[in-house]
CSV table of N, CA and C and ligand atoms in Angstrom, one decimal:
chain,number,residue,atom,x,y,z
A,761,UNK,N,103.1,67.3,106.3
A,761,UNK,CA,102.4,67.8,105.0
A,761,UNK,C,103.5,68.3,104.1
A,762,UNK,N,103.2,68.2,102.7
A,762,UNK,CA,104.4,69.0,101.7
A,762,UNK,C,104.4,70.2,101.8
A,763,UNK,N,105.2,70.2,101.5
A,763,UNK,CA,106.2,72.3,101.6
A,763,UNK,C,104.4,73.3,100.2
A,764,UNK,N,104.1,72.1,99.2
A,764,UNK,CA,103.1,72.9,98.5
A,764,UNK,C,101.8,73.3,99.1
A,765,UNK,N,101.7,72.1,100.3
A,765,UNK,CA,100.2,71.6,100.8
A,765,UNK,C,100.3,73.0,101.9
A,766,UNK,N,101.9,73.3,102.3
A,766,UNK,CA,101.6,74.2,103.2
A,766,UNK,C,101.4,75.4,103.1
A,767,UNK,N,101.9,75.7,101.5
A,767,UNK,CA,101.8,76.9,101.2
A,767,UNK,C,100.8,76.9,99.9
A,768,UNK,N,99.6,77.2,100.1
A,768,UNK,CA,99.1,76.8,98.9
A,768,UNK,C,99.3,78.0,97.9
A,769,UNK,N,98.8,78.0,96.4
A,769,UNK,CA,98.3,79.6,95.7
A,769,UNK,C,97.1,79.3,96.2
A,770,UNK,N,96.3,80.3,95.9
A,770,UNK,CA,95.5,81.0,96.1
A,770,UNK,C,95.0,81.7,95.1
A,771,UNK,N,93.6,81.2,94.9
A,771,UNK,CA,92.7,82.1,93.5
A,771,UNK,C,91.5,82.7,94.2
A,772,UNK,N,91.3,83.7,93.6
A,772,UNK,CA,90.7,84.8,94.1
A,772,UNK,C,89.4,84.5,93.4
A,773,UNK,N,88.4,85.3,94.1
A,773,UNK,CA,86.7,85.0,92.8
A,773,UNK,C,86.8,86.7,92.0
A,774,UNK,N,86.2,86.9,91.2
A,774,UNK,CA,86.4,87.9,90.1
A,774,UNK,C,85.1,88.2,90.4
A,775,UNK,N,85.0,89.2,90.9
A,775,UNK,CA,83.3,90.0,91.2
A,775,UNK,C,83.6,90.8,90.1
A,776,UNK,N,83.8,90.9,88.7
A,776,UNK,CA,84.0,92.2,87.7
A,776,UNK,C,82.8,92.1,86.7
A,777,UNK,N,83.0,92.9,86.3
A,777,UNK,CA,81.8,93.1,85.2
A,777,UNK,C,82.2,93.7,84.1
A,778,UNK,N,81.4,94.5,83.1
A,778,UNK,CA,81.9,95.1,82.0
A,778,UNK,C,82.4,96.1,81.8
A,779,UNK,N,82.6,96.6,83.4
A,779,UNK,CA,83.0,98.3,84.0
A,779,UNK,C,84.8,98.2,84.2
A,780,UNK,N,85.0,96.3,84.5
A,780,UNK,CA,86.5,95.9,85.1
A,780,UNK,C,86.4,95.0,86.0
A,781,UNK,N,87.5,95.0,86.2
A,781,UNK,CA,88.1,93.6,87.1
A,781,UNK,C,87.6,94.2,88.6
A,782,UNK,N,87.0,93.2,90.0
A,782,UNK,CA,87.1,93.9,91.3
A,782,UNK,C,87.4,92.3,91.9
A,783,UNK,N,88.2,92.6,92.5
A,783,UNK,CA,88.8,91.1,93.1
A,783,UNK,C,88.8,91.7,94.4
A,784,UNK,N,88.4,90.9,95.6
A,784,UNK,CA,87.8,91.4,97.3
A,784,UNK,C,88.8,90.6,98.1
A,785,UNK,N,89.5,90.3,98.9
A,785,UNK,CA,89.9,89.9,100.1
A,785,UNK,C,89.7,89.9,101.3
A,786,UNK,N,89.1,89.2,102.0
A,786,UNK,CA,88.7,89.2,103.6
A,786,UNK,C,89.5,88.7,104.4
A,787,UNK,N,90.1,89.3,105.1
A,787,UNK,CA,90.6,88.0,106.4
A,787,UNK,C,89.5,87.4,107.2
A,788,UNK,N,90.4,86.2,107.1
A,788,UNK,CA,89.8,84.9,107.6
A,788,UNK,C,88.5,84.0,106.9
A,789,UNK,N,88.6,84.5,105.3
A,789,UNK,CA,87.6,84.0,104.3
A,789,UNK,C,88.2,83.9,103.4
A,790,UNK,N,88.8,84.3,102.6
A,790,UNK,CA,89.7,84.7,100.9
A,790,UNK,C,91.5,83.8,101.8
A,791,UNK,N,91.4,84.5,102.7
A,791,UNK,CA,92.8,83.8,103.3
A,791,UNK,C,92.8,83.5,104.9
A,792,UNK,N,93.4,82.6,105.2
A,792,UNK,CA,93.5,82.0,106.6
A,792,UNK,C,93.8,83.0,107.9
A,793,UNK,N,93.8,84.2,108.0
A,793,UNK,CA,93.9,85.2,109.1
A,793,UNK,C,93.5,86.4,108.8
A,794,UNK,N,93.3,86.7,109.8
A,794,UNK,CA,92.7,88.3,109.9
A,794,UNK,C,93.6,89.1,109.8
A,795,UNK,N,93.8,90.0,108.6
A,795,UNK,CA,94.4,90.7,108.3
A,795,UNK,C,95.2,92.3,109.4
A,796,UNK,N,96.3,92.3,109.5
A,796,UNK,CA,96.7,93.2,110.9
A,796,UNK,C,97.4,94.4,110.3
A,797,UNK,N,98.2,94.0,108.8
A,797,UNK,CA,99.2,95.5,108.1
A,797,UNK,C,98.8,94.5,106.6
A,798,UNK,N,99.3,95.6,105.7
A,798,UNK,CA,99.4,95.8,104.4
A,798,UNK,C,100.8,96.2,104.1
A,799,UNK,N,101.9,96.0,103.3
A,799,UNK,CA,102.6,96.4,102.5
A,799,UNK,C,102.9,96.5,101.0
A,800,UNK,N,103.8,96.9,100.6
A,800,UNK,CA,103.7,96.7,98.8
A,800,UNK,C,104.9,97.2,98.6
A,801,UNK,N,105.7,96.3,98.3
A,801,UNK,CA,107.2,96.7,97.3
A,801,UNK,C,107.2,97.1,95.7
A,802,UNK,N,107.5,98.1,95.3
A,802,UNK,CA,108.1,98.3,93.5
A,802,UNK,C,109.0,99.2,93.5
A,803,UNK,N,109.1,99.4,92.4
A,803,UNK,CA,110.8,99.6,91.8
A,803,UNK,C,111.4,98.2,92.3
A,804,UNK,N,111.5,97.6,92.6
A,804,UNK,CA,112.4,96.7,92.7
A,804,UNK,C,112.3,95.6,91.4
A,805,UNK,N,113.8,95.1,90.7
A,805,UNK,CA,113.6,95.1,89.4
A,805,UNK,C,114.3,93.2,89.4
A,806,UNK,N,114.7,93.1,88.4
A,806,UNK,CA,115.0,91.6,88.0
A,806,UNK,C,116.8,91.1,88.7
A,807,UNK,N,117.4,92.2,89.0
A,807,UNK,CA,118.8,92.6,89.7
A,807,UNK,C,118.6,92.0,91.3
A,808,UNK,N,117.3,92.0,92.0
A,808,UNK,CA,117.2,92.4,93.2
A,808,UNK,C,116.3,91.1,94.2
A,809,UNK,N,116.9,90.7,94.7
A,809,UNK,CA,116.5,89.6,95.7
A,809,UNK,C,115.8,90.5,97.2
A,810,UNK,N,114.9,90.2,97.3
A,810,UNK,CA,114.1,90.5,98.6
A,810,UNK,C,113.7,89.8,99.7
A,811,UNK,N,112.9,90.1,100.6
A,811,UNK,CA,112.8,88.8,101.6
A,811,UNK,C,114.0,88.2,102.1
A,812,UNK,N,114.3,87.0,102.1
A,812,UNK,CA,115.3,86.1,102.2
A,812,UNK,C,115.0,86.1,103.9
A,813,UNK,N,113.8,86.1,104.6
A,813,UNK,CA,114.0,85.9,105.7
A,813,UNK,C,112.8,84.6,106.4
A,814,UNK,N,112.9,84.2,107.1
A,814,UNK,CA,111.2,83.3,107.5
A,814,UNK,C,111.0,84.4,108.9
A,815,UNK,N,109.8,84.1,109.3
A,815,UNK,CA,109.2,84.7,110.5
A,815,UNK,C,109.0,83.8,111.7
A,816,UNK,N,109.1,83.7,112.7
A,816,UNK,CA,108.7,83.4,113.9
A,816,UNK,C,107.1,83.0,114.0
A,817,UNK,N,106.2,84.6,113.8
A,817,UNK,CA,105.1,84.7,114.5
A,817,UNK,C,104.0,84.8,113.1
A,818,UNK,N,104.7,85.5,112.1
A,818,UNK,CA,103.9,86.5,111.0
A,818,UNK,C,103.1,85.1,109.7
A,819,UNK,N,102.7,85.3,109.5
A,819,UNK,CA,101.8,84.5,108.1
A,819,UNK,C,101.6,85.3,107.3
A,820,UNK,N,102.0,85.5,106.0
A,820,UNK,CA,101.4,86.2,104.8
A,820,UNK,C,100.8,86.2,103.4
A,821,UNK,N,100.4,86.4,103.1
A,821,UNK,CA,100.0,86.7,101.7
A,821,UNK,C,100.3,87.2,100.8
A,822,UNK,N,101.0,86.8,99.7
A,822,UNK,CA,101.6,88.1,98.6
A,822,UNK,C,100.9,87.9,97.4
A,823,UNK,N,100.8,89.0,96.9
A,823,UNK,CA,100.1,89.1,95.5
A,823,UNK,C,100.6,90.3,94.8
A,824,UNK,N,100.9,89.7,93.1
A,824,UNK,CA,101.3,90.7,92.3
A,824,UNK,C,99.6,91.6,92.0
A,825,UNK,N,99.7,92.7,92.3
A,825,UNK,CA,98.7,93.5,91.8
A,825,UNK,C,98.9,93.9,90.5
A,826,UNK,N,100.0,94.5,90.3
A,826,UNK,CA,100.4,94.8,88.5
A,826,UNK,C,102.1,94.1,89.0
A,827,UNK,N,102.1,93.6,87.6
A,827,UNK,CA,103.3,93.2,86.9
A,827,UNK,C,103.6,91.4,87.5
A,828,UNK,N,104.8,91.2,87.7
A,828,UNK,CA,105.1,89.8,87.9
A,828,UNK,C,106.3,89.8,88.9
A,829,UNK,N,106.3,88.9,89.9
A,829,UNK,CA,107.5,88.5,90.2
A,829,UNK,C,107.6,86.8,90.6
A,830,UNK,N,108.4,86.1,91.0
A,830,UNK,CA,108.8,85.3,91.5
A,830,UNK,C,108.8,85.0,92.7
A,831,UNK,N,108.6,83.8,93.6
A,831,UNK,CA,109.2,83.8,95.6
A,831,UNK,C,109.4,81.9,95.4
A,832,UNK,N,110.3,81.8,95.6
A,832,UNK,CA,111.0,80.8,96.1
A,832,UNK,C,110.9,80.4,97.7
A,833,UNK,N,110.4,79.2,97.8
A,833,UNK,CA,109.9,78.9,99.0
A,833,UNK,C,110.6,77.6,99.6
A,834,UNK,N,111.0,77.7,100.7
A,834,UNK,CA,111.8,76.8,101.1
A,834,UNK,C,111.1,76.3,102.7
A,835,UNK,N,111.4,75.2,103.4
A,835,UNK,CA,111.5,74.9,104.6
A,835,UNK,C,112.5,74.5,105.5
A,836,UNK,N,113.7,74.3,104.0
A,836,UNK,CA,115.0,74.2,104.5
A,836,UNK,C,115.7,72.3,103.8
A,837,UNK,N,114.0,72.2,103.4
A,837,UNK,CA,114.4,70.6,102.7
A,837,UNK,C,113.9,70.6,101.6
A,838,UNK,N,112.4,71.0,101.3
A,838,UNK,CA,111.7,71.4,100.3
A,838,UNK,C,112.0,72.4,99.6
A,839,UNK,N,111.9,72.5,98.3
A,839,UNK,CA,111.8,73.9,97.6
A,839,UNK,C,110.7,74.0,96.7
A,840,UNK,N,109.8,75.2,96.2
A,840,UNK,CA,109.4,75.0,95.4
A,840,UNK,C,109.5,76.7,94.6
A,841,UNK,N,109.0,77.6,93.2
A,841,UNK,CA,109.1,78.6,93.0
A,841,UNK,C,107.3,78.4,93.1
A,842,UNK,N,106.8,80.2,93.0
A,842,UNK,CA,105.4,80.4,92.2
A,842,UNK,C,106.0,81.2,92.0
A,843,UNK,N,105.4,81.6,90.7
A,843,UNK,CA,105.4,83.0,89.8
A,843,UNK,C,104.2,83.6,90.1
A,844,UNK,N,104.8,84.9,90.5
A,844,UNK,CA,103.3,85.9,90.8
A,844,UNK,C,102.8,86.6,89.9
A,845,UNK,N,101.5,86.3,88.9
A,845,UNK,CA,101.7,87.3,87.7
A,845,UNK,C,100.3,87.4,87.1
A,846,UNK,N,99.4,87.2,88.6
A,846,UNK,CA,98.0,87.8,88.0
A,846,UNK,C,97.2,88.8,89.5
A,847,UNK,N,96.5,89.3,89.2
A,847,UNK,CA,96.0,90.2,90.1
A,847,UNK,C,95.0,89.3,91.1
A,848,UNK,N,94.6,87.6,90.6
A,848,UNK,CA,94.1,87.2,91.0
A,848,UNK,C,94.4,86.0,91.9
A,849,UNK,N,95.4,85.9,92.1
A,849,UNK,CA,96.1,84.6,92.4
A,849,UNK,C,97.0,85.1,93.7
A,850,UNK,N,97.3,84.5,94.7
A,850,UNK,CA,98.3,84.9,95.9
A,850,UNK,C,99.0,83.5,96.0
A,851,UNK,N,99.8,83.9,97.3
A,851,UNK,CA,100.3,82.4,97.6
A,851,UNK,C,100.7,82.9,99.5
A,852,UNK,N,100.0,81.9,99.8
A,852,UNK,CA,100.0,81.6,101.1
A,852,UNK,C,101.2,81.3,102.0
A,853,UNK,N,102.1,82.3,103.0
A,853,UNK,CA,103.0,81.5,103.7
A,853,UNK,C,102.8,81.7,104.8
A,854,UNK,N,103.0,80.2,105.6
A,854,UNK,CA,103.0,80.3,107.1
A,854,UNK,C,103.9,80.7,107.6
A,855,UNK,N,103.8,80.5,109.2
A,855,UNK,CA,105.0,80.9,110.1
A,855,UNK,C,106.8,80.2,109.5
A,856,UNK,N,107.4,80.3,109.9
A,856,UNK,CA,108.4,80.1,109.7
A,856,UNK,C,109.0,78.8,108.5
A,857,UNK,N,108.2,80.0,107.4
A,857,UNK,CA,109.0,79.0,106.0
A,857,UNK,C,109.9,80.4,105.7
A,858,UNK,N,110.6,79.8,104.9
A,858,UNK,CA,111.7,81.0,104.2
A,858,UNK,C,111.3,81.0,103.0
A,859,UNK,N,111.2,82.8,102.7
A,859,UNK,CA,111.0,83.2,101.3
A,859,UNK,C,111.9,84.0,100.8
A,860,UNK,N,111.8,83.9,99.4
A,860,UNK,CA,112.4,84.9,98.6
A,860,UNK,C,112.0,85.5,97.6
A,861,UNK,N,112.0,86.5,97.0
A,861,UNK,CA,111.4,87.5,95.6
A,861,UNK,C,112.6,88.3,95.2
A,862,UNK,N,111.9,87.7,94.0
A,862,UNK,CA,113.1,87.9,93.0
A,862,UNK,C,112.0,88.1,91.5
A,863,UNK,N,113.3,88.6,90.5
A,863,UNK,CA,113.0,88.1,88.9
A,863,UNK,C,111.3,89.6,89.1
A,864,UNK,N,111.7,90.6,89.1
A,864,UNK,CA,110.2,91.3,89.8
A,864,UNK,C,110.3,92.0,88.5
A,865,UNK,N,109.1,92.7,87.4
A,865,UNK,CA,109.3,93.0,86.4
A,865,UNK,C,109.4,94.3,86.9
A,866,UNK,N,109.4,95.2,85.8
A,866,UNK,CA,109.9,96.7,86.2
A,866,UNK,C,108.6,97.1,86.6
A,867,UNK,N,107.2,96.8,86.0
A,867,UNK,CA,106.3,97.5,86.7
A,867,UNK,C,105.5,96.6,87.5
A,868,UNK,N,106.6,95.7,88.3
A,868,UNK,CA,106.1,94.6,89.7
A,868,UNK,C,105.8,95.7,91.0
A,869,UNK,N,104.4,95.6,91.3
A,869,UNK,CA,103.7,96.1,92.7
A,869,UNK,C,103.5,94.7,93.4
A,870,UNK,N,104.0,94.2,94.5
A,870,UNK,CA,103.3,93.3,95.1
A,870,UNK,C,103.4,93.6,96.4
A,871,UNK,N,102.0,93.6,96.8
A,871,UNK,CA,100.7,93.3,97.8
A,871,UNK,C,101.2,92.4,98.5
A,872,UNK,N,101.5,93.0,100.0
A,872,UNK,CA,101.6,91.6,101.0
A,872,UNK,C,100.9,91.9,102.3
A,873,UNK,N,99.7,91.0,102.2
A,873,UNK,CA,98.9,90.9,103.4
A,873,UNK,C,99.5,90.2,104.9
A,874,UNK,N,99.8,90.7,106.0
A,874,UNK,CA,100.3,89.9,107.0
A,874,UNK,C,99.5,89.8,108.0
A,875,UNK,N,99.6,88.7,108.9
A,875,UNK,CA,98.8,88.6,109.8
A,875,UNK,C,98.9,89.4,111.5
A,876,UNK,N,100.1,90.1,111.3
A,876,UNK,CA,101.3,90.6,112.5
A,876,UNK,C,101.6,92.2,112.6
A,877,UNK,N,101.3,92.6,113.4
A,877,UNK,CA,102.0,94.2,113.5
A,877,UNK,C,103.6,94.4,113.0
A,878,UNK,N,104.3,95.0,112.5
A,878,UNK,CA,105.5,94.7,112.3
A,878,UNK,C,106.4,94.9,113.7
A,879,UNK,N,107.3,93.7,113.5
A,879,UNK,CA,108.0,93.0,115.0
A,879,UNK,C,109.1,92.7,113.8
A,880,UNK,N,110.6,93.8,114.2
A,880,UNK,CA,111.9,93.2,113.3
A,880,UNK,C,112.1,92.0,114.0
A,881,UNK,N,112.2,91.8,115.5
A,881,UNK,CA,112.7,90.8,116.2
A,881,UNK,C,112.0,89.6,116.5
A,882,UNK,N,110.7,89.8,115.3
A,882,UNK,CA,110.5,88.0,115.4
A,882,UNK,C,111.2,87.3,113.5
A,883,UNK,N,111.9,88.3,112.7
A,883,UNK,CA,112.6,87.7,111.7
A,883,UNK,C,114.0,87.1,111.9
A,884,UNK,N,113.7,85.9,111.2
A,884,UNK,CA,115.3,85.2,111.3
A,884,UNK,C,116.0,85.5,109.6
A,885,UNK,N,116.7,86.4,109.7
A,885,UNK,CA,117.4,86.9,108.5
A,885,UNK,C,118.5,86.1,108.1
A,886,UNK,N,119.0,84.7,108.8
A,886,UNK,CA,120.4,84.3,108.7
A,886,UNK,C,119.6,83.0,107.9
A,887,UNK,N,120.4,82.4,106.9
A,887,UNK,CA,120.1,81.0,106.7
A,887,UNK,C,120.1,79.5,107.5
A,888,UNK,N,121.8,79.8,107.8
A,888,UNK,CA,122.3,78.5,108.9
A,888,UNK,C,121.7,78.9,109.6
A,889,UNK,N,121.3,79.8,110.4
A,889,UNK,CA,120.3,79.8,112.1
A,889,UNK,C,118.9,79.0,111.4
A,890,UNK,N,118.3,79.4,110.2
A,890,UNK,CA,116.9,79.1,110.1
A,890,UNK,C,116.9,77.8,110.0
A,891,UNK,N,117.9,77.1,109.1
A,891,UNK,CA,118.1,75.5,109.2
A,891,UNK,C,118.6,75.0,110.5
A,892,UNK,N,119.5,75.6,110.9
A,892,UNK,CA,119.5,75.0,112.6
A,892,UNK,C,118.1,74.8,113.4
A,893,UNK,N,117.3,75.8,113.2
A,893,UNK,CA,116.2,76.1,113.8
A,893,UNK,C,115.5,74.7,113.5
A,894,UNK,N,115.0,74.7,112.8
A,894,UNK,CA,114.5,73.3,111.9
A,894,UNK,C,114.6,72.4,112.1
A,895,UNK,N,115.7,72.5,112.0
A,895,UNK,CA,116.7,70.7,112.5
A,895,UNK,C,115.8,70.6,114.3
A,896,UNK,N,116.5,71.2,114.7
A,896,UNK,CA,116.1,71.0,116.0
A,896,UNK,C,114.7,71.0,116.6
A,897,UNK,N,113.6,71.4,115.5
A,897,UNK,CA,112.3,71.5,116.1
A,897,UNK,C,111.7,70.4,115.0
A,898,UNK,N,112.2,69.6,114.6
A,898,UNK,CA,111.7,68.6,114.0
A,898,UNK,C,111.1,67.9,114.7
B,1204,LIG,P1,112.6,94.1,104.7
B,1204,LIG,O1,112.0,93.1,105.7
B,1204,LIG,O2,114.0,94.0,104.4
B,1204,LIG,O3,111.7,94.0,103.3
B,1204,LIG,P2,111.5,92.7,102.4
B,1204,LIG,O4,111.5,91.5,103.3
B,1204,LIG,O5,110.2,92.9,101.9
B,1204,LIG,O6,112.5,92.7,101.3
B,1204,LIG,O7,112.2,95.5,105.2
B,1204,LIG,C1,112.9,96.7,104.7
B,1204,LIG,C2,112.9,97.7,105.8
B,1204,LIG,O8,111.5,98.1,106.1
B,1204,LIG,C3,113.5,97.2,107.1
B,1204,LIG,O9,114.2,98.3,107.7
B,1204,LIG,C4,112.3,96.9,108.0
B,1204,LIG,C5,111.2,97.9,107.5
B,1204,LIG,N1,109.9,97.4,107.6
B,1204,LIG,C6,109.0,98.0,108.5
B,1204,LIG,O10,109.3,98.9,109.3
B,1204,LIG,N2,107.7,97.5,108.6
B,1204,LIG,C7,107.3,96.5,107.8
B,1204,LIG,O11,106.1,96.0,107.9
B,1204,LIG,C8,108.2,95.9,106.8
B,1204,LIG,C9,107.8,94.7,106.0
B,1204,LIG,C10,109.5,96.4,106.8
């Protein structure tokens, strides 16, 4: 399947009315697993690369809540970017793709849904190991 097919975006339905915006998320409805942790990165600015790691076990979800950033998505052959820059939109990563976030505006909040308790020792933080990894499980 392509590197896009596997990571799709993701559009949200807009339950809002004339009160405001209410956008809902369910695991295992809105996105493909049942939701296990929440996190959210800000301050981090247009200077600053984040992520840069794939997962073993984890699957996630990121979404800009306010402001914009960038993730560059790789599988080691493929690449593709999405820009994150609506409250409504996510982008889906599986198990062991590599990401990155970047280009984050000053008032970038982004929302990352995971499927995983946090486990440092199921991240592959190195590049050459992750493409080795790859190669060999082709
Ligand atoms: P890191 O994985 O480098 O963040 P990102 O990939 O979003 O740039 O995490 C930064 C630190 O926070 C690192 O010491 C691990 C810790 N951390 C947790 O303890 N739990 C978590 O769920 C996450 C995402 C990070």
């Amino acid at each position: 399947m392509a590197l896009k097919e596997l990571c799709p975006v993701l559009q949200f339905a807009d339950l809002g009315d004339d009160r405001g915006k209410l956008v809902v998320i369910e695991g295992g409805q809105a996105i493909p697993f049942d939701i296990k942790r929440v996190f959210y990165i800000y301050e981090s600015d247009s200077t600053v690369v984040r992520g840069q790691h794939a997962n073993r076990d984890s699957e996630f979800v990121l979404i800009n809540v306010v402001g914009q950033s960038k993730v560059r998505i790789t599988d080691g052959k493929e690449e593709f970017v999405v820009e994150l820059n609506k409250p409504m939109m996510g982008v889906y990563i599986p198990k062991m793709i590599w990401k990155d976030m970047y280009d984050f505006s000053a008032d970038s909040v982004l929302l990352v849904l995971a499927s995983t308790h946090y486990d440092g020792k199921e991240y592959i933080r190195d590049y050459d190991e992750y493409l080795k990894i790859m190669r060999e499980n082709k």
